Tab-separated table of C-alpha atoms in Angstrom:
chain	number	residue	atom	x	y	z
A	20	MET	CA	14.776	-12.871	-13.427
A	21	ALA	CA	11.042	-14.032	-13.463
A	22	LYS	CA	9.627	-14.723	-10.196
A	23	HIS	CA	6.339	-16.878	-10.090
A	24	LEU	CA	5.307	-16.532	-6.692
A	25	PHE	CA	6.470	-13.043	-5.607
A	26	GLY	CA	4.782	-10.372	-7.347
A	27	THR	CA	4.804	-6.585	-6.485
A	28	ASP	CA	3.427	-6.756	-3.083
A	29	GLY	CA	4.609	-10.475	-1.951
A	30	ILE	CA	2.662	-13.731	-2.375
A	31	ARG	CA	-0.623	-13.230	-2.875
A	32	GLY	CA	-3.822	-15.346	-4.012
A	33	VAL	CA	-6.990	-17.063	-2.797
A	34	ALA	CA	-6.408	-18.390	0.661
A	35	GLY	CA	-5.860	-22.154	0.797
A	36	GLU	CA	-5.320	-22.435	-3.065
A	37	TYR	CA	-1.945	-22.278	-4.483
A	38	PRO	CA	0.404	-20.925	-3.733
A	39	LEU	CA	-1.622	-20.332	-0.354
A	40	ASP	CA	-2.060	-23.707	0.253
A	41	ALA	CA	-1.139	-25.560	3.520
A	42	GLY	CA	2.192	-27.111	1.948
A	43	THR	CA	3.738	-24.185	0.092
A	44	VAL	CA	2.779	-21.868	2.829
A	45	PHE	CA	4.825	-24.246	5.168
A	46	ALA	CA	7.334	-24.472	2.487
A	47	PHE	CA	7.398	-20.601	2.754
A	48	GLY	CA	8.227	-20.828	6.529
A	49	LEU	CA	10.721	-23.371	5.955
A	50	ALA	CA	12.527	-20.978	3.327
A	51	LEU	CA	12.282	-17.997	5.422
A	52	GLY	CA	13.710	-19.997	8.687
A	53	THR	CA	16.722	-21.143	6.662
A	54	TRP	CA	16.993	-17.234	5.737
A	55	ALA	CA	16.250	-15.881	9.070
A	56	LYS	CA	19.289	-17.982	10.476
A	57	GLU	CA	21.794	-17.130	7.554
A	58	HIS	CA	21.012	-12.996	8.293
A	59	SER	CA	21.024	-13.404	12.227
A	60	PRO	CA	24.080	-12.954	14.551
A	61	ALA	CA	25.283	-16.682	15.012
A	62	GLN	CA	25.037	-16.240	18.853
A	63	SER	CA	21.431	-15.378	19.157
A	64	ALA	CA	18.259	-17.402	18.419
A	65	PRO	CA	16.674	-15.484	15.449
A	66	GLU	CA	13.299	-14.374	15.934
A	67	VAL	CA	10.490	-13.330	13.165
A	68	LEU	CA	7.712	-11.280	14.006
A	69	ILE	CA	4.178	-12.332	12.270
A	70	GLY	CA	1.199	-9.952	11.993
A	71	MET	CA	-2.315	-10.042	9.962
A	72	ASP	CA	-5.102	-8.257	9.202
A	73	THR	CA	-8.793	-9.555	9.987
A	74	ARG	CA	-9.491	-12.124	7.106
A	75	GLU	CA	-10.709	-15.256	8.384
A	76	SER	CA	-7.774	-17.149	6.769
A	77	GLY	CA	-5.127	-15.190	8.664
A	78	SER	CA	-5.054	-17.520	12.015
A	79	TRP	CA	-4.165	-20.834	9.911
A	80	LEU	CA	-1.949	-19.080	7.657
A	81	ALA	CA	0.074	-17.358	10.625
A	82	ALA	CA	-0.045	-20.844	12.585
A	83	THR	CA	1.554	-22.627	9.285
A	84	VAL	CA	4.201	-20.256	8.778
A	85	ALA	CA	5.280	-20.273	12.597
A	86	ALA	CA	5.348	-24.271	12.192
A	87	GLY	CA	7.791	-23.984	9.306
A	88	LEU	CA	9.822	-21.337	11.115
A	89	ALA	CA	10.065	-23.740	14.050
A	90	LYS	CA	11.237	-26.555	12.328
A	91	ARG	CA	14.260	-24.484	11.348
A	92	GLY	CA	14.788	-23.537	14.853
A	93	VAL	CA	13.663	-19.813	14.378
A	94	VAL	CA	11.100	-18.431	17.379
A	95	THR	CA	8.248	-16.651	15.992
A	96	ARG	CA	6.380	-13.324	18.294
A	97	PHE	CA	2.953	-13.074	17.049
A	98	ALA	CA	1.335	-9.429	16.765
A	99	GLY	CA	-2.071	-10.640	15.893
A	100	LEU	CA	-4.222	-8.122	14.457
A	101	ILE	CA	-1.697	-5.202	13.308
A	102	THR	CA	-1.332	-2.983	10.314
A	103	THR	CA	1.432	-3.817	7.622
A	104	PRO	CA	3.486	-0.610	8.757
A	105	GLY	CA	3.309	-1.560	12.145
A	106	VAL	CA	4.907	-4.993	11.360
A	107	ALA	CA	7.381	-2.955	9.323
A	108	TYR	CA	7.879	-0.372	11.979
A	109	LEU	CA	8.111	-3.413	14.727
A	110	THR	CA	11.003	-5.145	12.632
A	111	ARG	CA	13.064	-2.363	12.542
A	112	ARG	CA	12.929	-1.129	15.893
A	113	ASP	CA	13.011	-4.368	17.999
A	114	ASP	CA	15.463	-7.486	17.259
A	115	PHE	CA	13.410	-9.227	14.728
A	116	VAL	CA	15.821	-10.478	11.872
A	117	ALA	CA	12.591	-10.476	9.451
A	118	GLY	CA	8.619	-9.575	9.830
A	119	VAL	CA	5.829	-11.113	8.054
A	120	MET	CA	2.601	-9.388	7.382
A	121	ILE	CA	-0.233	-11.637	6.356
A	122	SER	CA	-2.666	-9.832	4.066
A	123	ALA	CA	-4.114	-8.943	1.047
A	124	SER	CA	-4.313	-5.230	1.317
A	125	HIS	CA	-7.301	-4.018	-0.445
A	126	ASN	CA	-8.517	-7.008	-1.897
A	127	PRO	CA	-11.785	-8.888	-0.940
A	128	TYR	CA	-11.569	-11.431	2.486
A	129	GLN	CA	-11.347	-14.379	-0.073
A	130	ASP	CA	-7.579	-13.499	-0.943
A	131	ASN	CA	-4.422	-13.022	1.206
A	132	GLY	CA	-0.884	-12.863	1.149
A	133	LEU	CA	2.322	-12.910	2.762
A	134	LYS	CA	4.689	-10.089	2.556
A	135	VAL	CA	8.236	-10.085	4.295
A	136	PHE	CA	10.195	-7.084	5.864
A	137	ASP	CA	13.900	-7.368	6.621
A	138	HIS	CA	15.203	-6.221	10.240
A	139	SER	CA	15.395	-2.691	8.393
A	140	GLY	CA	11.831	-2.409	7.996
A	141	PHE	CA	12.355	-2.664	4.105
A	142	LYS	CA	10.567	-5.067	1.810
A	143	LEU	CA	12.834	-7.706	0.680
A	144	PRO	CA	14.703	-6.581	-2.597
A	145	ASP	CA	13.984	-8.495	-5.781
A	146	ILE	CA	16.940	-10.554	-5.535
A	147	GLU	CA	16.158	-11.422	-2.036
A	148	GLU	CA	12.743	-12.694	-2.900
A	149	HIS	CA	14.011	-14.838	-6.182
A	150	HIS	CA	16.452	-16.454	-3.790
A	151	LEU	CA	13.416	-17.230	-1.122
A	152	GLU	CA	11.289	-18.289	-4.047
A	153	GLU	CA	13.647	-20.777	-5.272
A	154	GLN	CA	13.824	-22.381	-1.706
A	155	ILE	CA	10.279	-22.710	-1.392
A	156	LEU	CA	9.654	-24.256	-4.751
A	157	ALA	CA	12.691	-26.727	-3.660
A	158	LEU	CA	10.873	-27.275	-0.156
A	159	VAL	CA	7.275	-27.868	-1.607
A	160	GLN	CA	7.580	-31.934	-2.140
A	161	GLU	CA	8.841	-32.255	1.299
A	162	SER	CA	6.423	-29.964	2.920
A	163	GLY	CA	3.477	-32.380	2.401
A	164	ARG	CA	0.367	-30.968	3.729
A	165	GLY	CA	2.102	-28.675	6.309
A	166	ASP	CA	1.836	-28.317	10.005
A	167	SER	CA	0.498	-25.698	12.119
A	168	LEU	CA	1.763	-24.033	15.423
A	169	ALA	CA	-0.519	-22.458	18.294
A	170	LEU	CA	0.227	-19.093	18.439
A	171	THR	CA	-0.482	-16.500	21.496
A	172	VAL	CA	-0.909	-12.854	20.730
A	173	ASP	CA	1.732	-10.690	22.446
A	174	GLU	CA	-0.511	-7.499	23.417
A	175	GLY	CA	2.230	-5.208	24.044
A	176	LEU	CA	3.554	-5.521	20.304
A	177	ASP	CA	0.524	-3.269	18.980
A	178	ALA	CA	0.800	-0.822	21.664
A	179	GLU	CA	4.329	-0.004	21.133
A	180	TYR	CA	3.460	0.610	17.373
A	181	VAL	CA	0.718	3.093	18.765
A	182	ASP	CA	2.853	4.972	21.248
A	183	TYR	CA	5.186	5.791	18.603
A	184	LEU	CA	2.553	7.433	16.494
A	185	VAL	CA	1.047	9.195	18.884
A	186	SER	CA	4.647	10.556	19.690
A	187	THR	CA	5.530	11.860	16.123
A	188	PHE	CA	2.323	14.411	16.484
A	189	PRO	CA	3.025	17.516	18.307
A	190	GLY	CA	0.422	19.058	20.323
A	191	SER	CA	-3.308	17.768	20.109
A	192	LEU	CA	-6.195	17.376	18.299
A	193	GLU	CA	-8.843	18.687	20.405
A	194	GLY	CA	-11.294	20.339	18.807
A	195	LEU	CA	-11.294	18.329	15.637
A	196	ASN	CA	-14.493	16.111	14.323
A	197	LEU	CA	-13.135	13.128	12.636
A	198	VAL	CA	-14.745	10.050	10.891
A	199	LEU	CA	-13.082	7.156	10.509
A	200	ASP	CA	-13.600	4.230	8.216
A	201	CYS	CA	-11.006	1.333	9.013
A	202	ALA	CA	-12.378	-1.063	6.496
A	203	HIS	CA	-13.105	-3.382	8.932
A	204	GLY	CA	-9.410	-4.337	8.757
A	205	ALA	CA	-6.410	-4.030	10.728
A	206	ALA	CA	-6.646	-0.396	11.959
A	207	SER	CA	-10.198	-0.991	13.708
A	208	HIS	CA	-9.088	-1.200	16.789
A	209	LEU	CA	-5.813	0.743	16.575
A	210	ALA	CA	-6.684	3.931	14.737
A	211	PRO	CA	-9.904	4.785	17.340
A	212	GLU	CA	-7.133	4.409	19.999
A	213	LEU	CA	-4.718	6.929	18.116
A	214	PHE	CA	-6.827	9.777	17.106
A	215	THR	CA	-8.947	9.491	20.474
A	216	ARG	CA	-5.844	9.866	22.444
A	217	LEU	CA	-4.820	12.994	20.777
A	218	GLY	CA	-7.812	14.311	21.417
A	219	ALA	CA	-10.051	14.193	18.510
A	220	ALA	CA	-14.018	13.565	19.005
A	221	VAL	CA	-14.108	10.466	16.506
A	222	THR	CA	-17.115	8.963	14.834
A	223	LEU	CA	-16.794	5.532	13.822
A	224	THR	CA	-17.681	3.452	10.891
A	225	GLY	CA	-16.042	0.146	9.024
A	226	CYS	CA	-14.568	-0.822	12.233
A	227	SER	CA	-16.452	-4.178	13.058
A	228	PRO	CA	-14.361	-7.109	11.402
A	229	ASP	CA	-16.183	-10.444	10.953
A	230	GLY	CA	-13.500	-12.213	9.055
A	231	ARG	CA	-15.331	-11.421	5.835
A	232	ASN	CA	-16.176	-7.977	5.541
A	233	ILE	CA	-12.970	-6.378	5.212
A	234	ASN	CA	-12.913	-3.804	2.165
A	235	ALA	CA	-16.832	-4.891	1.452
A	236	GLY	CA	-18.020	-1.202	0.337
A	237	CYS	CA	-15.964	0.601	2.695
A	238	GLY	CA	-12.504	2.082	3.565
A	239	ALA	CA	-10.027	3.689	1.269
A	240	LEU	CA	-11.319	1.905	-2.078
A	241	HIS	CA	-14.990	2.881	-1.330
A	242	VAL	CA	-14.321	6.621	-0.297
A	243	ALA	CA	-17.876	7.635	-1.400
A	244	THR	CA	-19.394	5.745	1.992
A	245	LEU	CA	-16.827	7.842	4.158
A	246	ARG	CA	-18.054	11.152	2.281
A	247	GLU	CA	-21.378	10.526	3.179
A	248	LYS	CA	-20.447	9.850	6.619
A	249	VAL	CA	-18.589	13.193	7.011
A	250	LEU	CA	-21.357	15.414	5.492
A	251	ALA	CA	-24.276	13.804	7.516
A	252	ALA	CA	-22.007	14.279	10.721
A	253	GLY	CA	-20.990	17.971	10.189
A	254	ALA	CA	-17.305	16.706	10.607
A	255	GLN	CA	-14.085	18.570	9.748
A	256	VAL	CA	-12.012	15.765	8.423
A	257	GLY	CA	-13.013	12.078	7.389
A	258	VAL	CA	-10.016	9.317	6.848
A	259	ALA	CA	-10.029	5.923	5.132
A	260	PHE	CA	-7.787	3.183	5.576
A	261	ASP	CA	-7.544	0.045	3.354
A	262	GLY	CA	-7.453	-3.366	4.971
A	263	ASP	CA	-3.870	-3.411	6.340
A	264	ALA	CA	-4.051	0.298	6.505
A	265	ASP	CA	-0.714	0.968	4.572
A	266	ARG	CA	-2.799	3.422	2.470
A	267	CYS	CA	-5.013	6.460	3.236
A	268	MET	CA	-7.887	8.397	1.552
A	269	MET	CA	-9.099	11.770	3.204
A	270	VAL	CA	-12.706	13.601	2.702
A	271	SER	CA	-12.642	17.378	3.694
A	272	ALA	CA	-15.474	19.323	4.967
A	273	ALA	CA	-17.016	19.905	1.988
A	274	GLY	CA	-16.748	16.186	0.730
A	275	ARG	CA	-13.638	16.764	-1.418
A	276	ILE	CA	-11.871	13.547	-1.820
A	277	ILE	CA	-8.203	13.892	-1.028
A	278	ASP	CA	-6.474	11.369	-2.567
A	279	GLY	CA	-2.379	10.803	-2.509
A	280	ASP	CA	-1.761	13.163	-5.170
A	281	HIS	CA	-3.255	16.080	-2.516
A	282	VAL	CA	-1.301	14.319	-0.104
A	283	LEU	CA	2.255	14.655	-1.572
A	284	PHE	CA	0.996	18.607	-2.935
A	285	LEU	CA	0.710	19.413	0.761
A	286	GLY	CA	3.355	17.486	2.228
A	287	GLY	CA	5.668	18.701	-0.362
A	288	ARG	CA	4.581	22.348	-0.255
A	289	HIS	CA	4.919	22.190	3.520
A	290	LEU	CA	8.262	20.135	3.770
A	291	LYS	CA	9.901	22.717	1.183
A	292	ALA	CA	8.827	25.723	3.682
A	293	CYS	CA	10.507	23.931	6.555
A	294	SER	CA	13.229	23.113	4.387
A	295	ARG	CA	12.818	19.448	5.108
A	296	LEU	CA	12.378	18.431	1.288
A	297	PRO	CA	15.941	17.516	-0.107
A	298	GLY	CA	16.874	18.637	-3.344
A	299	ASP	CA	13.102	20.001	-3.426
A	300	ARG	CA	11.869	16.645	-4.868
A	301	VAL	CA	8.934	14.554	-4.632
A	302	ILE	CA	8.528	11.050	-5.888
A	303	ALA	CA	5.386	9.824	-7.502
A	304	THR	CA	4.493	6.975	-9.850
A	305	VAL	CA	3.244	7.015	-13.596
A	306	MET	CA	-0.302	7.078	-12.144
A	307	SER	CA	-0.154	10.312	-10.491
A	308	ASN	CA	-2.229	13.222	-12.029
A	309	ILE	CA	-0.380	15.684	-14.449
A	310	GLY	CA	-2.299	18.598	-12.368
A	311	LEU	CA	-0.031	17.470	-9.493
A	312	GLU	CA	3.205	17.959	-11.502
A	313	ARG	CA	2.075	21.132	-12.658
A	314	ALA	CA	1.106	22.111	-9.255
A	315	LEU	CA	4.487	21.409	-7.411
A	316	ARG	CA	6.363	22.969	-10.345
A	317	ARG	CA	4.400	26.214	-9.325
A	318	GLU	CA	6.115	25.756	-5.803
A	319	ASN	CA	9.558	25.113	-7.660
A	320	ILE	CA	9.260	21.751	-6.193
A	321	SER	CA	10.255	18.903	-9.074
A	322	MET	CA	8.396	15.520	-9.366
A	323	ALA	CA	10.075	12.135	-10.750
A	324	ARG	CA	7.868	9.195	-11.623
A	325	THR	CA	8.210	5.389	-10.691
A	326	PRO	CA	6.412	2.274	-12.064
A	327	VAL	CA	3.343	1.750	-9.850
A	328	GLY	CA	4.068	0.079	-6.277
A	329	ASP	CA	5.387	1.944	-3.108
A	330	LYS	CA	8.313	-0.290	-3.469
A	331	TYR	CA	9.581	1.258	-6.554
A	332	VAL	CA	8.863	4.813	-4.904
A	333	LEU	CA	10.951	3.895	-1.976
A	334	GLU	CA	13.908	2.519	-4.188
A	335	GLU	CA	13.675	5.942	-5.610
A	336	MET	CA	13.298	7.570	-2.548
A	337	LEU	CA	16.640	5.811	-1.384
A	338	ARG	CA	18.740	6.624	-4.418
A	339	THR	CA	17.607	10.199	-4.648
A	340	GLY	CA	17.713	10.965	-0.922
A	341	ALA	CA	13.972	12.176	-1.022
A	342	THR	CA	12.023	12.412	2.027
A	343	LEU	CA	8.708	12.222	0.507
A	344	GLY	CA	7.145	9.689	-2.022
A	345	GLY	CA	4.234	7.973	-2.942
A	346	GLU	CA	1.188	6.786	-4.992
A	347	GLN	CA	-2.117	8.401	-6.052
A	348	SER	CA	-3.781	5.389	-4.368
A	349	GLY	CA	-3.106	6.625	-1.009
A	350	HIS	CA	0.611	4.878	-0.131
A	351	VAL	CA	2.500	7.766	1.101
A	352	ILE	CA	5.928	7.732	2.396
A	353	PHE	CA	7.110	10.135	4.992
A	354	ARG	CA	10.832	8.934	5.245
A	355	GLU	CA	11.498	10.991	8.301
A	356	PHE	CA	9.015	8.455	10.243
A	357	ALA	CA	8.866	5.230	8.627
A	358	ASN	CA	10.023	2.892	5.813
A	359	THR	CA	6.929	2.493	3.972
A	360	GLY	CA	3.469	3.960	3.459
A	361	ASP	CA	1.468	4.057	6.738
A	362	GLY	CA	-2.120	5.208	6.528
A	363	MET	CA	-2.251	6.577	10.239
A	364	LEU	CA	0.854	7.837	10.114
A	365	THR	CA	-0.125	9.920	6.871
A	366	ALA	CA	-3.567	11.088	8.226
A	367	LEU	CA	-1.398	12.416	11.086
A	368	ARG	CA	0.787	14.654	8.840
A	369	VAL	CA	-2.027	15.631	6.788
A	370	LEU	CA	-3.751	16.889	10.128
A	371	GLU	CA	-0.632	18.254	11.427
A	372	ILE	CA	-0.404	20.578	8.411
A	373	GLY	CA	-4.327	21.378	8.315
A	374	ARG	CA	-4.334	22.446	12.416
A	375	ALA	CA	-3.304	26.009	11.529
A	376	ALA	CA	-5.810	26.412	8.855
A	377	GLY	CA	-8.252	25.192	11.154
A	378	TYR	CA	-8.475	21.808	9.034
A	379	ASP	CA	-9.600	23.461	5.841
A	380	LEU	CA	-8.652	20.911	3.537
A	381	ASP	CA	-10.054	22.753	0.422
A	382	GLY	CA	-8.549	25.890	1.369
A	383	LEU	CA	-5.323	24.118	1.417
A	384	CYS	CA	-5.706	22.328	-1.716
A	385	ALA	CA	-6.900	24.912	-4.064
A	386	GLY	CA	-3.546	25.210	-5.790
A	387	LEU	CA	-3.905	21.726	-7.358
A	388	GLN	CA	-6.329	21.404	-10.328
A	389	ILE	CA	-6.784	17.462	-10.646
A	390	PHE	CA	-7.256	16.649	-14.673
A	391	PRO	CA	-10.427	14.235	-15.425
A	392	GLN	CA	-8.722	10.511	-15.105
A	393	ILE	CA	-10.476	7.379	-15.715
A	394	LEU	CA	-8.829	4.074	-15.061
A	395	VAL	CA	-10.530	0.626	-16.514
A	396	ASN	CA	-9.628	-2.915	-15.635
A	397	VAL	CA	-9.593	-5.318	-18.309
A	398	ARG	CA	-9.429	-8.997	-17.124
A	399	VAL	CA	-7.132	-11.154	-19.486
A	400	LYS	CA	-5.956	-14.234	-20.363
A	401	ASN	CA	-2.330	-13.991	-20.747
A	402	ARG	CA	-0.008	-10.989	-20.361
A	403	ARG	CA	1.481	-10.854	-24.117
A	404	PRO	CA	3.726	-7.815	-24.414
A	405	LEU	CA	1.602	-4.921	-25.955
A	406	ASP	CA	4.263	-4.360	-28.377
A	407	GLU	CA	3.151	-7.533	-30.266
A	408	LEU	CA	-0.186	-6.163	-30.165
A	409	PRO	CA	-0.301	-3.745	-33.425
A	410	SER	CA	-4.204	-3.143	-32.914
A	411	VAL	CA	-3.265	-1.975	-28.984
A	412	LYS	CA	-0.331	0.006	-30.082
A	413	GLN	CA	-2.553	1.905	-32.856
A	414	ALA	CA	-5.257	2.794	-30.313
A	415	ILE	CA	-3.074	3.868	-27.860
A	416	HIS	CA	-1.275	6.079	-30.405
A	417	SER	CA	-4.450	7.807	-31.383
A	418	VAL	CA	-5.410	8.678	-28.268
A	419	GLU	CA	-1.856	10.302	-27.546
A	420	SER	CA	-2.155	11.669	-30.720
A	421	ALA	CA	-5.470	13.489	-30.142
A	422	PHE	CA	-4.661	14.751	-26.553
A	423	GLY	CA	-1.108	16.128	-27.513
A	424	ASP	CA	0.372	17.861	-24.276
A	425	GLY	CA	-2.946	18.130	-22.613
A	426	GLY	CA	-3.603	14.531	-21.649
A	427	ARG	CA	-1.649	11.076	-20.802
A	428	VAL	CA	-2.363	7.318	-21.671
A	429	LEU	CA	-0.623	4.527	-19.651
A	430	VAL	CA	-1.347	0.889	-20.047
A	431	ARG	CA	0.185	-1.682	-17.796
A	432	PHE	CA	-0.470	-5.336	-16.319
A	433	SER	CA	-1.759	-5.597	-12.604
A	434	GLY	CA	1.123	-6.880	-10.427
A	435	THR	CA	-1.474	-8.790	-8.498
A	436	GLU	CA	-4.066	-9.682	-10.336
A	437	PRO	CA	-5.108	-10.961	-13.640
A	438	LEU	CA	-5.481	-7.439	-15.012
A	439	ALA	CA	-4.731	-4.981	-17.889
A	440	ARG	CA	-5.152	-1.610	-16.415
A	441	VAL	CA	-5.901	1.337	-19.036
A	442	MET	CA	-5.258	4.547	-17.662
A	443	VAL	CA	-6.713	8.159	-19.591
A	444	GLU	CA	-6.228	11.729	-18.101
A	445	GLY	CA	-7.653	14.203	-20.246
A	446	PRO	CA	-8.870	18.202	-20.501
A	447	ASP	CA	-12.359	16.744	-20.282
A	448	ASP	CA	-14.916	13.738	-18.647
A	449	GLU	CA	-16.421	12.872	-21.937
A	450	SER	CA	-13.487	12.209	-24.203
A	451	VAL	CA	-11.552	10.539	-21.266
A	452	LYS	CA	-13.846	8.096	-20.434
A	453	ALA	CA	-14.624	7.348	-24.470
A	454	SER	CA	-10.702	7.035	-25.217
A	455	ALA	CA	-10.166	4.819	-22.171
A	456	GLU	CA	-13.462	2.709	-23.302
A	457	ARG	CA	-11.908	2.413	-26.837
A	458	ILE	CA	-8.275	1.230	-25.693
A	459	ALA	CA	-10.180	-1.301	-23.310
A	460	SER	CA	-12.254	-2.532	-25.851
A	461	VAL	CA	-9.093	-3.427	-28.113
A	462	ILE	CA	-7.413	-5.223	-25.252
A	463	ARG	CA	-10.702	-7.298	-24.593
A	464	GLU	CA	-10.936	-8.816	-27.936
A	465	GLU	CA	-6.837	-9.524	-28.044
A	466	LEU	CA	-6.458	-11.014	-24.289
A	467	GLY	CA	-9.642	-10.940	-22.468
A	468	SER	CA	-11.117	-13.902	-21.083
């Protein structure tokens, strides 16, 4: 079933423009209100949690969604600024029939999005999103220009979430010098409180949101900024989050970038040693480096790959009973503690593993050799199936034949942006870069805007 509003991570677009114009967002609230009443006990008034990151559009989007819910008799509790995994946790922990996170994750401030969790803390499955989308499209005509409902922040909600994160960490972080880059996003006030409470000496950057600087040259997408801060401060570890803090990237004392593949390696090895890795299996995506697969194999841990998207990682984890899975980009799911990728939780797990080694992340990651990999984004006008483009197929086949078992090629369309993503992995930087550019050039000729 093709979906027109929902992508791989909810509804996303430019705030104020379709599908995030006021009328469509109000229709979303109406449709979600109907869904909430259908999925809540008959004797209780359903409540929906709404949270948002620091984008300037978040407040009016929240007020518009809440107005639609209210028209259907659904009560809204507003967490204000909070992370995506915080909304997922609170939706599951408290008596919410659903949770809505207003965020466009790592995208620039002009973009925003609507992501829905059910009471279990899971993102809605595709079939539920499809039904919700049908209702939204049917309601847009009656929604007009949308209504707005004044909201008051419930300060106790984010405090409850931070308390939970603290409870997952055994002991303290006393003696750790840590640099935090919160991308001027949702973790800007939560992460400093969390790591300070645990005893770390914290240096902050990217923690002054103004509504427009989210993800701008900082955070998990711009780890070079954090690396400079770590080296300059002589810190033991650096941690960077993206705008809604569902992903985490780290930096070692020597400046090594610790991405999601490193976390899966460290986490998989640690959990296996503790007999907490069912089936000795880790779930990753097609983007994970071939070096991770080989390193895990040496530890007698198997690795299964899914399509890109933490949603698909989680589905495979649930299907197989796996407790660890994630993406190279820093979305990592520790199923013992959460149903979603959680940047702050991920950082805690790595620091827990690293504490016994004096937070020597370089030494801990020595067994993981990362093969050169490049990702080239090509803006496209349409998404014609690649199998229908002989020139693209030929370019991909040529590179794959040249690398043999020593490399990989993956070409896919983004689920949230008009982009074709070309990933090439191989034995050396020069051949990888040249091969990726060759494929990207052919795609530009066929589909470029």
